[in-house]
């Protein structure tokens, strides 16, 4: 298995633009997680899904952030409109039995 | 979810054993203790998990005293490649949710 796949690996955009981050979890895993990591705030859990259903989105910072999981093999995290303070590395992780496997992350820079 | 406290940073030399202790005074009965490792520009990677006493795998050992209010990750004979941030997490496996703290930044010197 290729592991958790995220795209793009790097994204540079201007303030106000829409940003969509993509994640393909490991096949067979039933939980998917979106995290954000910055130097100031560390690694924060934004939202997680179980069997494609959002279970806990209490970490989503505000309404500009939304996440979907239309099927077991794909999830998106969307920021609209983006702001400079959204600049961070966004990780997607998936799990089956309590061990989370992280993707390589998407480094987002909002100018 | 129980809060964890661990040292911000540690230094070691190649070949030494490193022990990183994590404090989790409010650990609940159903909580497990899990450690992750993160290298720069990569996502965290699972190292080891335990509930009580001692757990050992090919990478590390995890020591958990009877009261479970703390745990110690032991890395035998570290090398330069063990330089990373190590996170201690406590949570109920049934919920899947993990809360990452600040972690311990381990620097291994030659």
PDB file of C-alpha atoms in Angstrom:
ATOM      1  CA  UNK A   1       0.000   0.000   0.000  1.00  0.00           C
ATOM      2  CA  UNK A   2       1.271   3.495  -0.791  1.00  0.00           C
ATOM      3  CA  UNK A   3       0.187   4.863   2.551  1.00  0.00           C
ATOM      4  CA  UNK A   4      -1.916   7.967   3.038  1.00  0.00           C
ATOM      5  CA  UNK A   5      -1.732  10.177  -0.039  1.00  0.00           C
ATOM      6  CA  UNK A   6      -2.173  13.921   0.116  1.00  0.00           C
ATOM      7  CA  UNK A   7      -2.268  16.499  -2.621  1.00  0.00           C
ATOM      8  CA  UNK A   8      -0.981  18.978  -3.339  1.00  0.00           C
ATOM      9  CA  UNK A   9       2.238  18.768  -1.331  1.00  0.00           C
ATOM     10  CA  UNK A  10       2.701  22.510  -1.515  1.00  0.00           C
ATOM     11  CA  UNK A  11       0.173  25.251  -2.147  1.00  0.00           C
ATOM     12  CA  UNK A  12       0.777  28.970  -2.374  1.00  0.00           C
ATOM     13  CA  UNK A  13      -2.239  31.181  -2.782  1.00  0.00           C
ATOM     14  CA  UNK A  14      -3.403  34.707  -2.203  1.00  0.00           C
ATOM     15  CA  UNK A  15      -5.652  35.851   0.569  1.00  0.00           C
ATOM     16  CA  UNK A  16      -9.300  35.439  -0.324  1.00  0.00           C
ATOM     17  CA  UNK A  17      -8.824  32.511  -2.655  1.00  0.00           C
ATOM     18  CA  UNK A  18     -10.419  29.116  -2.147  1.00  0.00           C
ATOM     19  CA  UNK A  19      -8.072  26.273  -1.222  1.00  0.00           C
ATOM     20  CA  UNK A  20      -8.898  22.573  -1.455  1.00  0.00           C
ATOM     21  CA  UNK A  21      -6.687  19.938   0.120  1.00  0.00           C
ATOM     22  CA  UNK A  22      -7.142  16.297  -0.794  1.00  0.00           C
ATOM     23  CA  UNK A  23      -6.539  13.036   0.996  1.00  0.00           C
ATOM     24  CA  UNK A  24      -6.699   9.380   0.038  1.00  0.00           C
ATOM     25  CA  UNK A  25      -6.624   7.173   3.143  1.00  0.00           C
ATOM     26  CA  UNK A  26      -5.138   3.705   3.343  1.00  0.00           C
ATOM     27  CA  UNK A  27      -7.508   1.180   1.846  1.00  0.00           C
ATOM     28  CA  UNK A  28      -9.563  -0.574   4.507  1.00  0.00           C
ATOM     29  CA  UNK A  29      -9.102   2.069   7.176  1.00  0.00           C
ATOM     30  CA  UNK A  30     -12.384   3.297   8.617  1.00  0.00           C
ATOM     31  CA  UNK A  31     -11.298   6.499  10.370  1.00  0.00           C
ATOM     32  CA  UNK A  32      -9.853   9.634   8.789  1.00  0.00           C
ATOM     33  CA  UNK A  33      -8.408  12.666  10.508  1.00  0.00           C
ATOM     34  CA  UNK A  34      -7.417  16.180   9.438  1.00  0.00           C
ATOM     35  CA  UNK A  35      -4.751  17.990  11.480  1.00  0.00           C
ATOM     36  CA  UNK A  36      -3.078  21.367  11.218  1.00  0.00           C
ATOM     37  CA  UNK A  37       0.452  22.050  12.455  1.00  0.00           C
ATOM     38  CA  UNK A  38       2.092  25.400  13.113  1.00  0.00           C
ATOM     39  CA  UNK A  39       5.050  26.434  15.229  1.00  0.00           C
ATOM     40  CA  UNK A  40       2.847  28.456  17.520  1.00  0.00           C
ATOM     41  CA  UNK A  41      -0.018  26.028  18.061  1.00  0.00           C
ATOM     42  CA  UNK A  42       1.600  22.663  17.437  1.00  0.00           C
ATOM     43  CA  UNK A  43      -0.432  19.791  16.008  1.00  0.00           C
ATOM     44  CA  UNK A  44      -4.182  20.406  16.216  1.00  0.00           C
ATOM     45  CA  UNK A  45      -6.963  17.979  15.342  1.00  0.00           C
ATOM     46  CA  UNK A  46      -9.462  19.739  13.086  1.00  0.00           C
ATOM     47  CA  UNK A  47     -12.007  17.027  12.321  1.00  0.00           C
ATOM     48  CA  UNK A  48     -12.309  13.297  12.104  1.00  0.00           C
ATOM     49  CA  UNK A  49     -14.580  10.880  10.272  1.00  0.00           C
ATOM     50  CA  UNK A  50     -15.583   7.336  11.072  1.00  0.00           C
ATOM     51  CA  UNK A  51     -17.045   5.269   8.236  1.00  0.00           C
ATOM     52  CA  UNK A  52     -17.286   8.480   6.172  1.00  0.00           C
ATOM     53  CA  UNK A  53     -19.384  10.253   8.814  1.00  0.00           C
ATOM     54  CA  UNK A  54     -18.015  13.334  10.615  1.00  0.00           C
ATOM     55  CA  UNK A  55     -17.751  12.463  14.295  1.00  0.00           C
ATOM     56  CA  UNK A  56     -16.061  15.475  15.831  1.00  0.00           C
ATOM     57  CA  UNK A  57     -15.492  18.808  14.098  1.00  0.00           C
ATOM     58  CA  UNK A  58     -14.930  20.833  17.252  1.00  0.00           C
ATOM     59  CA  UNK A  59     -11.412  21.638  16.131  1.00  0.00           C
ATOM     60  CA  UNK A  60     -12.475  23.339  12.914  1.00  0.00           C
ATOM     61  CA  UNK A  61     -11.438  26.951  13.522  1.00  0.00           C
ATOM     62  CA  UNK A  62     -14.358  28.697  11.859  1.00  0.00           C
ATOM     63  CA  UNK A  63     -16.953  28.551   9.121  1.00  0.00           C
ATOM     64  CA  UNK A  64     -14.365  29.215   6.467  1.00  0.00           C
ATOM     65  CA  UNK A  65     -13.205  25.623   6.952  1.00  0.00           C
ATOM     66  CA  UNK A  66     -15.213  22.661   5.720  1.00  0.00           C
ATOM     67  CA  UNK A  67     -14.414  18.987   5.244  1.00  0.00           C
ATOM     68  CA  UNK A  68     -16.117  16.228   3.323  1.00  0.00           C
ATOM     69  CA  UNK A  69     -15.695  12.514   2.889  1.00  0.00           C
ATOM     70  CA  UNK A  70     -17.931  11.436  -0.005  1.00  0.00           C
ATOM     71  CA  UNK A  71     -16.610   7.870   0.059  1.00  0.00           C
ATOM     72  CA  UNK A  72     -14.176   5.638   1.921  1.00  0.00           C
ATOM     73  CA  UNK A  73     -11.256   6.488  -0.342  1.00  0.00           C
ATOM     74  CA  UNK A  74     -11.369  10.260  -0.541  1.00  0.00           C
ATOM     75  CA  UNK A  75     -11.653  13.332   1.643  1.00  0.00           C
ATOM     76  CA  UNK A  76     -11.264  17.061   1.125  1.00  0.00           C
ATOM     77  CA  UNK A  77     -10.560  19.983   3.410  1.00  0.00           C
ATOM     78  CA  UNK A  78     -11.641  23.300   1.963  1.00  0.00           C
ATOM     79  CA  UNK A  79     -10.815  26.821   3.118  1.00  0.00           C
ATOM     80  CA  UNK A  80     -12.912  29.597   1.621  1.00  0.00           C
ATOM     81  CA  UNK A  81     -11.862  32.370   1.752  1.00  0.00           C
ATOM     82  CA  UNK A  82      -8.285  31.723   2.816  1.00  0.00           C
ATOM     83  CA  UNK A  83      -6.371  34.094   5.104  1.00  0.00           C
ATOM     84  CA  UNK A  84      -2.655  34.461   5.888  1.00  0.00           C
ATOM     85  CA  UNK A  85      -3.192  32.976   9.367  1.00  0.00           C
ATOM     86  CA  UNK A  86      -4.268  29.724   7.703  1.00  0.00           C
ATOM     87  CA  UNK A  87      -0.677  29.161   6.607  1.00  0.00           C
ATOM     88  CA  UNK A  88       0.394  25.829   8.087  1.00  0.00           C
ATOM     89  CA  UNK A  89       1.094  22.210   7.284  1.00  0.00           C
ATOM     90  CA  UNK A  90      -2.098  20.213   7.006  1.00  0.00           C
ATOM     91  CA  UNK A  91      -1.891  16.486   7.692  1.00  0.00           C
ATOM     92  CA  UNK A  92      -4.374  13.793   6.898  1.00  0.00           C
ATOM     93  CA  UNK A  93      -4.240  10.506   8.815  1.00  0.00           C
ATOM     94  CA  UNK A  94      -6.203   7.280   8.681  1.00  0.00           C
ATOM     95  CA  UNK A  95      -6.577   4.405  11.113  1.00  0.00           C
ATOM     96  CA  UNK A  96      -8.249   1.048  11.545  1.00  0.00           C
ATOM     97  CA  UNK A  97      -7.234  -0.220  14.977  1.00  0.00           C
ATOM     98  CA  UNK A  98      -6.096   2.763  17.009  1.00  0.00           C
ATOM     99  CA  UNK A  99      -2.798   3.358  15.203  1.00  0.00           C
ATOM    100  CA  UNK A 100      -2.945   6.457  13.044  1.00  0.00           C
ATOM    101  CA  UNK A 101      -0.981   6.594   9.801  1.00  0.00           C
ATOM    102  CA  UNK A 102      -0.144  10.091   8.673  1.00  0.00           C
ATOM    103  CA  UNK A 103       0.291  11.391   5.170  1.00  0.00           C
ATOM    104  CA  UNK A 104       3.217  13.586   4.103  1.00  0.00           C
ATOM    105  CA  UNK A 105       1.226  16.764   4.640  1.00  0.00           C
ATOM    106  CA  UNK A 106       0.335  19.784   2.518  1.00  0.00           C
ATOM    107  CA  UNK A 107       2.292  22.939   3.214  1.00  0.00           C
ATOM    108  CA  UNK A 108      -0.084  25.838   2.666  1.00  0.00           C
ATOM    109  CA  UNK A 109       1.116  29.412   2.337  1.00  0.00           C
ATOM    110  CA  UNK A 110      -1.456  32.172   2.075  1.00  0.00           C
ATOM    111  CA  UNK A 111       0.010  35.499   0.994  1.00  0.00           C
TER     112      UNK A 111
ATOM    113  CA  UNK B   1      -9.037  13.353  27.287  1.00  0.00           C
ATOM    114  CA  UNK B   2      -6.257  13.338  29.836  1.00  0.00           C
ATOM    115  CA  UNK B   3      -3.694  16.112  29.631  1.00  0.00           C
ATOM    116  CA  UNK B   4      -0.057  15.131  29.333  1.00  0.00           C
ATOM    117  CA  UNK B   5       3.113  16.900  30.395  1.00  0.00           C
ATOM    118  CA  UNK B   6       6.532  16.095  29.021  1.00  0.00           C
ATOM    119  CA  UNK B   7       9.891  17.883  28.846  1.00  0.00           C
ATOM    120  CA  UNK B   8      10.203  20.391  26.025  1.00  0.00           C
ATOM    121  CA  UNK B   9      13.597  19.117  24.931  1.00  0.00           C
ATOM    122  CA  UNK B  10      16.342  16.596  25.665  1.00  0.00           C
ATOM    123  CA  UNK B  11      19.884  16.115  24.430  1.00  0.00           C
ATOM    124  CA  UNK B  12      21.773  12.854  24.125  1.00  0.00           C
ATOM    125  CA  UNK B  13      24.759  11.289  22.414  1.00  0.00           C
ATOM    126  CA  UNK B  14      24.893   8.416  20.025  1.00  0.00           C
ATOM    127  CA  UNK B  15      24.883   5.026  21.698  1.00  0.00           C
ATOM    128  CA  UNK B  16      23.221   6.207  24.891  1.00  0.00           C
ATOM    129  CA  UNK B  17      19.866   5.109  26.236  1.00  0.00           C
ATOM    130  CA  UNK B  18      17.270   7.857  26.316  1.00  0.00           C
ATOM    131  CA  UNK B  19      14.308   7.888  28.651  1.00  0.00           C
ATOM    132  CA  UNK B  20      11.492  10.380  28.108  1.00  0.00           C
ATOM    133  CA  UNK B  21       8.952  10.608  30.885  1.00  0.00           C
ATOM    134  CA  UNK B  22       5.400  11.789  30.421  1.00  0.00           C
ATOM    135  CA  UNK B  23       3.067  12.802  33.209  1.00  0.00           C
ATOM    136  CA  UNK B  24      -0.679  12.125  32.942  1.00  0.00           C
ATOM    137  CA  UNK B  25      -2.182  12.505  36.385  1.00  0.00           C
ATOM    138  CA  UNK B  26      -5.795  12.452  35.208  1.00  0.00           C
ATOM    139  CA  UNK B  27      -5.611   9.291  33.152  1.00  0.00           C
ATOM    140  CA  UNK B  28      -8.917   7.427  33.041  1.00  0.00           C
ATOM    141  CA  UNK B  29      -9.526   3.724  33.460  1.00  0.00           C
ATOM    142  CA  UNK B  30     -10.174   3.163  29.745  1.00  0.00           C
ATOM    143  CA  UNK B  31      -7.242   5.259  28.553  1.00  0.00           C
ATOM    144  CA  UNK B  32      -4.236   3.837  26.761  1.00  0.00           C
ATOM    145  CA  UNK B  33      -0.849   5.530  26.449  1.00  0.00           C
ATOM    146  CA  UNK B  34       0.569   6.005  22.983  1.00  0.00           C
ATOM    147  CA  UNK B  35       3.819   7.507  21.737  1.00  0.00           C
ATOM    148  CA  UNK B  36       4.433   9.004  18.311  1.00  0.00           C
ATOM    149  CA  UNK B  37       7.626  10.213  16.655  1.00  0.00           C
ATOM    150  CA  UNK B  38       7.835  13.071  14.176  1.00  0.00           C
ATOM    151  CA  UNK B  39      10.757  13.949  11.928  1.00  0.00           C
ATOM    152  CA  UNK B  40      11.002  17.390  10.305  1.00  0.00           C
ATOM    153  CA  UNK B  41       8.769  17.776   7.258  1.00  0.00           C
ATOM    154  CA  UNK B  42       6.984  14.484   7.945  1.00  0.00           C
ATOM    155  CA  UNK B  43       3.813  13.415   9.686  1.00  0.00           C
ATOM    156  CA  UNK B  44       3.962  11.716  13.095  1.00  0.00           C
ATOM    157  CA  UNK B  45       4.634   7.995  13.160  1.00  0.00           C
ATOM    158  CA  UNK B  46       3.343   5.502  15.741  1.00  0.00           C
ATOM    159  CA  UNK B  47       6.059   4.078  17.995  1.00  0.00           C
ATOM    160  CA  UNK B  48       4.463   2.137  20.811  1.00  0.00           C
ATOM    161  CA  UNK B  49       1.306   1.799  22.872  1.00  0.00           C
ATOM    162  CA  UNK B  50       0.498   0.314  26.259  1.00  0.00           C
ATOM    163  CA  UNK B  51      -1.961   0.131  29.134  1.00  0.00           C
ATOM    164  CA  UNK B  52       0.139  -0.962  32.108  1.00  0.00           C
ATOM    165  CA  UNK B  53       3.475  -2.505  33.124  1.00  0.00           C
ATOM    166  CA  UNK B  54       5.946  -2.845  30.285  1.00  0.00           C
ATOM    167  CA  UNK B  55       5.645  -3.070  26.536  1.00  0.00           C
ATOM    168  CA  UNK B  56       8.570  -3.667  24.206  1.00  0.00           C
ATOM    169  CA  UNK B  57       8.861  -3.711  20.435  1.00  0.00           C
ATOM    170  CA  UNK B  58      11.730  -3.541  17.963  1.00  0.00           C
ATOM    171  CA  UNK B  59      12.027   0.227  18.352  1.00  0.00           C
ATOM    172  CA  UNK B  60      11.396   1.102  21.994  1.00  0.00           C
ATOM    173  CA  UNK B  61      10.128   0.103  25.410  1.00  0.00           C
ATOM    174  CA  UNK B  62       7.308   1.682  27.341  1.00  0.00           C
ATOM    175  CA  UNK B  63       7.270   1.540  31.123  1.00  0.00           C
ATOM    176  CA  UNK B  64       4.032   2.271  32.971  1.00  0.00           C
ATOM    177  CA  UNK B  65       3.906   2.167  36.791  1.00  0.00           C
ATOM    178  CA  UNK B  66       1.008   0.656  38.667  1.00  0.00           C
ATOM    179  CA  UNK B  67      -0.770   3.979  39.252  1.00  0.00           C
ATOM    180  CA  UNK B  68      -0.480   4.815  35.509  1.00  0.00           C
ATOM    181  CA  UNK B  69      -0.033   8.510  36.273  1.00  0.00           C
ATOM    182  CA  UNK B  70       3.142   8.606  34.246  1.00  0.00           C
ATOM    183  CA  UNK B  71       4.928   6.631  31.566  1.00  0.00           C
ATOM    184  CA  UNK B  72       8.470   6.442  30.258  1.00  0.00           C
ATOM    185  CA  UNK B  73       9.510   5.875  26.674  1.00  0.00           C
ATOM    186  CA  UNK B  74      12.914   4.218  26.508  1.00  0.00           C
ATOM    187  CA  UNK B  75      15.016   4.350  23.362  1.00  0.00           C
ATOM    188  CA  UNK B  76      18.030   2.013  23.585  1.00  0.00           C
ATOM    189  CA  UNK B  77      21.331   3.094  22.026  1.00  0.00           C
ATOM    190  CA  UNK B  78      20.078   6.127  20.112  1.00  0.00           C
ATOM    191  CA  UNK B  79      21.589   7.187  16.818  1.00  0.00           C
ATOM    192  CA  UNK B  80      21.597  10.492  14.970  1.00  0.00           C
ATOM    193  CA  UNK B  81      18.514   9.364  13.079  1.00  0.00           C
ATOM    194  CA  UNK B  82      16.525   9.306  16.319  1.00  0.00           C
ATOM    195  CA  UNK B  83      16.617  13.104  16.425  1.00  0.00           C
ATOM    196  CA  UNK B  84      12.939  13.977  16.316  1.00  0.00           C
ATOM    197  CA  UNK B  85       9.975  15.198  18.348  1.00  0.00           C
ATOM    198  CA  UNK B  86       8.337  12.563  20.531  1.00  0.00           C
ATOM    199  CA  UNK B  87       4.692  12.915  21.555  1.00  0.00           C
ATOM    200  CA  UNK B  88       2.983  11.221  24.469  1.00  0.00           C
ATOM    201  CA  UNK B  89      -0.775  10.828  24.090  1.00  0.00           C
ATOM    202  CA  UNK B  90      -3.436   9.441  26.384  1.00  0.00           C
ATOM    203  CA  UNK B  91      -6.906   8.494  25.302  1.00  0.00           C
ATOM    204  CA  UNK B  92      -9.662   5.949  25.072  1.00  0.00           C
ATOM    205  CA  UNK B  93      -8.961   3.718  22.103  1.00  0.00           C
ATOM    206  CA  UNK B  94     -12.653   3.461  21.434  1.00  0.00           C
ATOM    207  CA  UNK B  95     -12.945   7.134  20.535  1.00  0.00           C
ATOM    208  CA  UNK B  96     -10.065   7.281  18.027  1.00  0.00           C
ATOM    209  CA  UNK B  97      -9.471  10.893  18.956  1.00  0.00           C
ATOM    210  CA  UNK B  98      -5.897  11.871  19.836  1.00  0.00           C
ATOM    211  CA  UNK B  99      -4.771  15.150  21.332  1.00  0.00           C
ATOM    212  CA  UNK B 100      -1.145  15.988  20.656  1.00  0.00           C
ATOM    213  CA  UNK B 101       0.718  18.058  23.241  1.00  0.00           C
ATOM    214  CA  UNK B 102       3.897  20.019  22.681  1.00  0.00           C
ATOM    215  CA  UNK B 103       6.078  16.928  22.509  1.00  0.00           C
ATOM    216  CA  UNK B 104       9.714  16.451  23.499  1.00  0.00           C
ATOM    217  CA  UNK B 105      12.349  17.514  21.018  1.00  0.00           C
ATOM    218  CA  UNK B 106      15.193  14.999  21.228  1.00  0.00           C
ATOM    219  CA  UNK B 107      18.541  16.034  19.777  1.00  0.00           C
ATOM    220  CA  UNK B 108      21.150  13.314  19.391  1.00  0.00           C
ATOM    221  CA  UNK B 109      24.760  14.422  19.000  1.00  0.00           C
ATOM    222  CA  UNK B 110      27.644  12.422  17.538  1.00  0.00           C
TER     223      UNK B 110
END
